[in-house]
XYZ file of C-alpha atoms in Angstrom:
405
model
C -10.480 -11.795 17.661
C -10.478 -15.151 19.916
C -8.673 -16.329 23.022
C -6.163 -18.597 23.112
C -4.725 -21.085 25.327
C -1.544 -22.045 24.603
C 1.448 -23.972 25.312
C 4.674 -23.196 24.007
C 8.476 -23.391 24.184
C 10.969 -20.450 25.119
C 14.519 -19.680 24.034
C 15.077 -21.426 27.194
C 13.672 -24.837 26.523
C 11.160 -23.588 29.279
C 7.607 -25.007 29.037
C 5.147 -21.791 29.429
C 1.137 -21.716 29.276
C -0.815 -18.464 29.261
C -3.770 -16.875 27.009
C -3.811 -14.463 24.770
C -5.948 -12.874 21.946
C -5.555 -13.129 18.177
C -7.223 -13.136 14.921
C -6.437 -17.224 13.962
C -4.061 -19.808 15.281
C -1.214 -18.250 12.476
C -1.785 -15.131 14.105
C -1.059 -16.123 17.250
C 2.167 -18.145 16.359
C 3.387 -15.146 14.984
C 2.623 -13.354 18.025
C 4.719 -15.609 20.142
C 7.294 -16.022 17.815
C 7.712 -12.183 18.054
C 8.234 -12.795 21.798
C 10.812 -15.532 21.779
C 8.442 -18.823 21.712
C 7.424 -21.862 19.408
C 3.806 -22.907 19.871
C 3.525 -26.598 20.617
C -0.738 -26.602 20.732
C -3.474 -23.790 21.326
C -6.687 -23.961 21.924
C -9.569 -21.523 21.075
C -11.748 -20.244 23.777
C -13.802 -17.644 22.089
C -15.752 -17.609 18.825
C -13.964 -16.379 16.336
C -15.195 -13.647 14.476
C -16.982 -11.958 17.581
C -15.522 -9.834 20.474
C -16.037 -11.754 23.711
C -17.589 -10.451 26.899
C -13.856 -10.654 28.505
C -12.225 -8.351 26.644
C -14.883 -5.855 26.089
C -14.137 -5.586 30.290
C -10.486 -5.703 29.382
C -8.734 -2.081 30.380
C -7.779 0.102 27.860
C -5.532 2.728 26.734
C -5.815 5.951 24.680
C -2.805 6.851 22.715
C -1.972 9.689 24.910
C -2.668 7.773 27.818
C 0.415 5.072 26.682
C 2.434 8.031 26.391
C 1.720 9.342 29.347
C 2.434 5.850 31.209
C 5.465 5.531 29.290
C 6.939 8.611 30.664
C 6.034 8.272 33.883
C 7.734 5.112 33.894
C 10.404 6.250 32.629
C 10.899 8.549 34.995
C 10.397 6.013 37.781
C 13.265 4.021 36.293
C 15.682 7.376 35.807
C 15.558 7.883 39.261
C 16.817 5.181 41.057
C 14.222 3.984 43.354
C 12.955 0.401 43.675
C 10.375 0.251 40.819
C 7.374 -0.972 42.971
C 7.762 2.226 45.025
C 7.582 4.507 41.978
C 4.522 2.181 40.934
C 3.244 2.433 44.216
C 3.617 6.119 44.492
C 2.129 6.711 40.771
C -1.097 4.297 41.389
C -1.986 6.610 44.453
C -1.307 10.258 43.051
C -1.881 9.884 39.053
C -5.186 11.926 38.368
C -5.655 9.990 35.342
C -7.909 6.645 36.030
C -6.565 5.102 32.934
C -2.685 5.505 33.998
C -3.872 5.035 37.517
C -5.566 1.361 36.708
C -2.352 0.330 34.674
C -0.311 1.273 37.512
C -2.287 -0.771 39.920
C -2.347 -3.876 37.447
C 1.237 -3.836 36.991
C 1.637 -3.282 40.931
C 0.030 -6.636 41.931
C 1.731 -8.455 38.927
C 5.513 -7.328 40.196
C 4.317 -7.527 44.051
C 3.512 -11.010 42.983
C 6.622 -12.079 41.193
C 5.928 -11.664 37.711
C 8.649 -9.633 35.538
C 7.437 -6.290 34.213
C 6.799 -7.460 30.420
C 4.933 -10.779 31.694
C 2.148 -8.077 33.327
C 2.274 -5.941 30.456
C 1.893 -8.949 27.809
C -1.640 -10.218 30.378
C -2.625 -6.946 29.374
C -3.056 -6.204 25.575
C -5.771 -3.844 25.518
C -3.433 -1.317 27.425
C 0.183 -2.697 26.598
C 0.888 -3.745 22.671
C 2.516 -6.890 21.088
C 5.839 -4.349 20.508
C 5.348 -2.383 23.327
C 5.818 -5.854 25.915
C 9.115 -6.993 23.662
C 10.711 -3.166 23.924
C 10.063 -4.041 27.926
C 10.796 -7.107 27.830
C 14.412 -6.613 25.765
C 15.110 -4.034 28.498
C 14.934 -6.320 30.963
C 17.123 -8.834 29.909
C 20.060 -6.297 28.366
C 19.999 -3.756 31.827
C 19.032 -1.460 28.830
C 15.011 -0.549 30.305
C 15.557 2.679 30.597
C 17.168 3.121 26.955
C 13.921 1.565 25.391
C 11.620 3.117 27.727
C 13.463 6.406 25.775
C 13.067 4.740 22.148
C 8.919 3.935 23.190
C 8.419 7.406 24.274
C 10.034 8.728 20.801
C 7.674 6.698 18.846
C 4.968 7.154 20.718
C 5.230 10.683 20.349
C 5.877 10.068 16.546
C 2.812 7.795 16.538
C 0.315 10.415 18.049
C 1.592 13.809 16.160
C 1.196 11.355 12.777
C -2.452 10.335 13.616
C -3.058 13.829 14.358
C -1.934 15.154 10.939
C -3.636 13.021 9.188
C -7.110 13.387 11.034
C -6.474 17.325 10.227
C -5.506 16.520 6.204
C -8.855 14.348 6.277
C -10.892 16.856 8.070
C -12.131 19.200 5.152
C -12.723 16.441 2.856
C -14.733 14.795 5.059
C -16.496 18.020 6.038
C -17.307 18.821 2.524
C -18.812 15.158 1.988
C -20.916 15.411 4.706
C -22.077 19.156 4.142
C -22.439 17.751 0.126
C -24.533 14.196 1.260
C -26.382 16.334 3.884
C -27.614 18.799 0.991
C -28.599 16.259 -1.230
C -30.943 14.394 1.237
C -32.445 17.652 2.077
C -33.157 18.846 -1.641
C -34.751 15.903 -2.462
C -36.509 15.023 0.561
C -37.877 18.524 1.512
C -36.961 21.585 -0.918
C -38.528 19.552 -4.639
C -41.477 17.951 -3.430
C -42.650 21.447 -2.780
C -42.114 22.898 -6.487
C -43.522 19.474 -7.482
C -47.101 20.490 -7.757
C -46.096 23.592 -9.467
C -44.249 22.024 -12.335
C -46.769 18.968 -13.001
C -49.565 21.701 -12.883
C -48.238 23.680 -16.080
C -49.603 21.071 -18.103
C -46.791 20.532 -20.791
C -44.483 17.207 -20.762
C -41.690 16.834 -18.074
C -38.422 16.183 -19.434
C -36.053 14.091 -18.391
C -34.236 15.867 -15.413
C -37.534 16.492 -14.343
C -38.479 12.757 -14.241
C -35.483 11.394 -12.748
C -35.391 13.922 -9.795
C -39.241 13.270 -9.168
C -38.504 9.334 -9.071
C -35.762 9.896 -6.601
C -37.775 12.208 -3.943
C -40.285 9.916 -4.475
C -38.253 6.967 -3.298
C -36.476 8.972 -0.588
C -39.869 10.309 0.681
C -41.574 6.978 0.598
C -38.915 4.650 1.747
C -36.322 7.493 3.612
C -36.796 5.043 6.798
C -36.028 1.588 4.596
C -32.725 3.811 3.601
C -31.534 4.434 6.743
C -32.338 1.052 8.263
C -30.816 -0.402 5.302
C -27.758 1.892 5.896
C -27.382 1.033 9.673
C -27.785 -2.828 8.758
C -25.186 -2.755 6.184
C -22.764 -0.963 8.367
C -22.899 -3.446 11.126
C -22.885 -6.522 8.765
C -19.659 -5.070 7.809
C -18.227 -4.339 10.634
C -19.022 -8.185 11.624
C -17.892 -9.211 8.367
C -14.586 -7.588 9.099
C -14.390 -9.453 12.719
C -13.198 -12.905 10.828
C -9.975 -13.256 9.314
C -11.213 -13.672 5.801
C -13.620 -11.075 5.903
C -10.966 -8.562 6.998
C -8.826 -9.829 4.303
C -11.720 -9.036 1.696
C -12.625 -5.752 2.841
C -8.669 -4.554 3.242
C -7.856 -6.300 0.155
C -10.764 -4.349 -1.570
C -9.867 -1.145 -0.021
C -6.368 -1.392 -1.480
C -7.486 -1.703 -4.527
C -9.007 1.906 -3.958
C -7.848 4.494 -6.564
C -5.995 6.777 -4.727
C -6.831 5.839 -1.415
C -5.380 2.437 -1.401
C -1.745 4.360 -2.095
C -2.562 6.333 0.935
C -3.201 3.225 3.036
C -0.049 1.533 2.101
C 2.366 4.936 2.370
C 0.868 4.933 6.355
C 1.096 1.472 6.626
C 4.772 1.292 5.859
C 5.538 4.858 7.374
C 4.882 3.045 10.635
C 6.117 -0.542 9.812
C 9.359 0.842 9.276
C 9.266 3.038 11.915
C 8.457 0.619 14.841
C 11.394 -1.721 12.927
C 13.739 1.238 13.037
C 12.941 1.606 17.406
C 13.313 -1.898 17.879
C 16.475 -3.193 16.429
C 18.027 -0.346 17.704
C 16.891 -1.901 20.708
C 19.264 -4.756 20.519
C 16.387 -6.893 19.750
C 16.696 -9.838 17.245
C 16.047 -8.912 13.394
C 13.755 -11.704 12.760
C 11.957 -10.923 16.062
C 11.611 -7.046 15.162
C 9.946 -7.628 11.272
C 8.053 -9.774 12.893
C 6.042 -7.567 15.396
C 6.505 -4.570 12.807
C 4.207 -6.798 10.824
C 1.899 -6.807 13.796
C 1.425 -3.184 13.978
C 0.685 -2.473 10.587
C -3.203 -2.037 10.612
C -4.214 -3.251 6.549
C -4.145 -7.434 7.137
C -3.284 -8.060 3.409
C -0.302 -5.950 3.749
C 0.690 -7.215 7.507
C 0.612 -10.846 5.955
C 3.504 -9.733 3.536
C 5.815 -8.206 5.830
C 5.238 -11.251 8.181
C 7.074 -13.353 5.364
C 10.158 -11.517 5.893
C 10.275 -12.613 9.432
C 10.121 -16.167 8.108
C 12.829 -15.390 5.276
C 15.099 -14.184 7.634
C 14.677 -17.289 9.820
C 15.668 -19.127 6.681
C 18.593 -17.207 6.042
C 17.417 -15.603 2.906
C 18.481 -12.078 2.200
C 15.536 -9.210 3.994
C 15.773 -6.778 0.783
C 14.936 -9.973 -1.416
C 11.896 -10.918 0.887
C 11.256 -6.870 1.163
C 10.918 -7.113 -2.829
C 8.847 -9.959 -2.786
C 6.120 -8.214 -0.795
C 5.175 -5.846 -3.633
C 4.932 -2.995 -0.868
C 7.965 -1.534 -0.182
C 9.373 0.741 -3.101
C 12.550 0.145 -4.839
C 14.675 3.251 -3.263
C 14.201 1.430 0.236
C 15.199 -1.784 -1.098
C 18.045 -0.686 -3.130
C 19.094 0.907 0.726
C 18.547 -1.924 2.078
C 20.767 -3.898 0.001
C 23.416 -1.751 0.752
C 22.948 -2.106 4.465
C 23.226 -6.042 4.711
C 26.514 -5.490 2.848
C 27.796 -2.605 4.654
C 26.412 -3.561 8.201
C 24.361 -0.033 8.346
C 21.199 -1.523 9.211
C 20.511 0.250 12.003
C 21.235 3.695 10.207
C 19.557 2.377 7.112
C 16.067 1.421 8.549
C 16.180 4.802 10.271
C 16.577 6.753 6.651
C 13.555 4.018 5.462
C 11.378 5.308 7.901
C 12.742 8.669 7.820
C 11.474 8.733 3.809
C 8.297 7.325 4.234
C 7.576 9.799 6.922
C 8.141 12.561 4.287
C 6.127 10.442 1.407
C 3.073 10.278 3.636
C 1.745 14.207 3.473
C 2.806 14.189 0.119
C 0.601 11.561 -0.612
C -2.257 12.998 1.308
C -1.360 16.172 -0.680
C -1.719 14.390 -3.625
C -5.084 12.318 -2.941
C -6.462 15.466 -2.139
C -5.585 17.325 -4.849
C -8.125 14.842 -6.330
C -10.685 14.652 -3.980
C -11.227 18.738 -4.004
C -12.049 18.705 -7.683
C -14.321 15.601 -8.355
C -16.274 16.936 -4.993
C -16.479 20.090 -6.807
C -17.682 18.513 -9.932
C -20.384 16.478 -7.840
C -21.650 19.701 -6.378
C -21.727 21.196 -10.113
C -23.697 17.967 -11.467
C -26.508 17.799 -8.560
C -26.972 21.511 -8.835
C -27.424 21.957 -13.094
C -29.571 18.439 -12.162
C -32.070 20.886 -10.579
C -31.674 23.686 -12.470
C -32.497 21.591 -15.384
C -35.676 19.735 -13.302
C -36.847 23.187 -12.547
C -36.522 25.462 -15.346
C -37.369 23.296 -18.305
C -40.514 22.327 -17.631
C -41.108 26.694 -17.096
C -39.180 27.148 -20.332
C -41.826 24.576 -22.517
C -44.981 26.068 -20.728
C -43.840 29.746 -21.678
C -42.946 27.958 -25.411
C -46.714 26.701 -25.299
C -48.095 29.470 -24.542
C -46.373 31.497 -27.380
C -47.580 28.664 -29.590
C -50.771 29.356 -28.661
């Protein structure tokens, strides 16, 4: 991610200036575009491809923290009383230093004269692209406390889906580790000990025998250049996936995934169509709303697509056309949405959309799992008759020697 200076042009002919952070210079016109403005000219600040200094000191939010902000703030609006009192009041008595932070920050931006979504959007570690245009659209329809609602549904949504799906990956992930942590140990630790035994019987190793000596070998010999190599390769990676084409390669790559690339895509859209749903019931503009649900879908590869339905609505092409063009979004929800540009139902359709995929997502985990569990199994199976085999048939020709004999 890089900083940003820009200039651009609001649905006011107004002239506005500001920074903000984004992948390239299309990301960030598709970031303002989201919020109402045409960039005239940006310029980078940052290098791109490595986190600056700035925003590693940038606040930040846990999920539950937004939440909790959210409905605080809601509350604050509910009542009646002049916001920067509630603020006031919540910066001083809020336990939480996260919540108490935000509260301060967007304090001094209202004391100042800013609008609500103008300190939230100077914010994005705390405050998301969506999160600022839910505010902002508040603001300008006398609807805040209406989307305040809709942002504390879906966040609520957001966090019980993350947490169902860290519990459906848990014992896969357990039973990898346990599996990978058994391995090293075998071979580093438990055969190097029966080692001497078996090459002391004096008749020919076989096979199994061979291979699992030239492994331990390596792993005892080299178990440091392993991990090192490990560690290295996980942080080129990680850097790797900083820039905009290598984040392209690696989710482009991981899509291709048996299995797993599925699951990526069913989440991906489960909350794409989710966060489209909140927002244009909302009020806010369609192509405005597929344009930040584009933004909040995590895989790159798959946010590019849905970004070109922004654009094709813009255009005045049909959305379930540019929905089909994406290659994402199965046929049922098309077929709906085809309907719904006829009928006028999009609100109620995009709800059903994201109703669907919320369903098709722990079926799919189901389903990837229902692979995972057996192949695991079968690895397990494979290492174990490996050593079975490296350990009894080297006894089983000295005992057919000595018959021989």
């Amino acid at each position: 991610m890089g900083l940003f200076t820009y200039r651009a042009v609001d649905a006011n002919a107004a002239i506005r200036e500001g920074d903000l952070s984004a992948r390239d210079q299309d990301h960030l016109e598709r970031l303002l575009s989201s919020q109402g403005m045409t960039l005239i000219e940006a310029t980078e600040g940052g290098f791109r491809g490595f986190t600056r200094f700035d925003e590693l000191l940038q606040p930040r939010f846990k999920d539950k923290d937004l939440l909790d902000f959210t409905y605080l703030l809601k509350l604050i609006v509910a009542s009646g009383i002049p916001l920067l009192q509630g603020i006031n009041t919540l910066m001083k008595s809020n336990s939480n230093r996260n919540i108490g932070q935000a509260a301060k920050l967007v304090h001094q931006g209202i004391d100042s004269g800013l609008a609500l979504s103008d300190v939230m959007q100077n914010v994005p570690g705390m405050f998301p692209p969506y999160y600022v245009q839910m505010i902002r659209a508040g603001e300008a329809s006398g609807t805040l406390e209406g989307n305040l609602d809709f942002l504390v549904n879906y966040l609520t949504w957001h966090n019980d889906f993350k947490k169902s799906v860290r519990a459906s990956l848990t014992y896969p992930v357990t039973v990898l580790t346990v599996l990978c942590t058994l391995v090293f140990i075998i071979f580093t630790f438990v055969f190097p000990k029966m080692l001497k035994t078996l090459t002391g019987m004096g008749a020919e190793l076989p096979l199994p025998t061979k291979i699992m000596i030239g492994i331990s070998g390596f792993l005892r010999n080299y178990y440091l250049l392993v991990i090192v190599a490990l560690i290295a390769g996980y942080i080129a990676t990680m850097l790797f996936k900083r820039s905009p084409q290598g984040r392209r390669v690696i989710d482009g790559l991981l899509l291709k995934l048996p299995l797993i690339g599925m699951l990526i895509s069913k989440i991906n859209m489960s909350r794409y169509f989710k966060i489209v749903a909140t927002l244009h019931a909302s009020g806010i503009a369609a192509d405005t709303t597929f344009a930040i649900g584009a933004e909040v879908i995590g895989n790159s590869v798959i946010s590019g697509k849905m970004a070109s339905i922004a654009k094709a609505i813009v255009t005045g092409e049909s959305i379930s056309e540019a929905m089909r063009r994406t290659g994402f979004i199965q046929p049922l929800v098309i077929d709906m949405m085809t309907i719904a540009e006829k009928t006028g139902t999009m609100e109620i359709t995009l709800t059903r959309a994201s109703d669907v995929l919320d369903k098709e997502v722990p079926e799919t985990i189901k389903k990837v799992f229902a692979y995972v569990e057996p192949l695991t199994m079968i690895v397990l199976g494979g290492m174990v008759l490996l050593l079975l085999l490296a350990v009894f048939l080297p006894i089983y020709n000295t005992v057919g020697m000595v018959k021989i004999r």
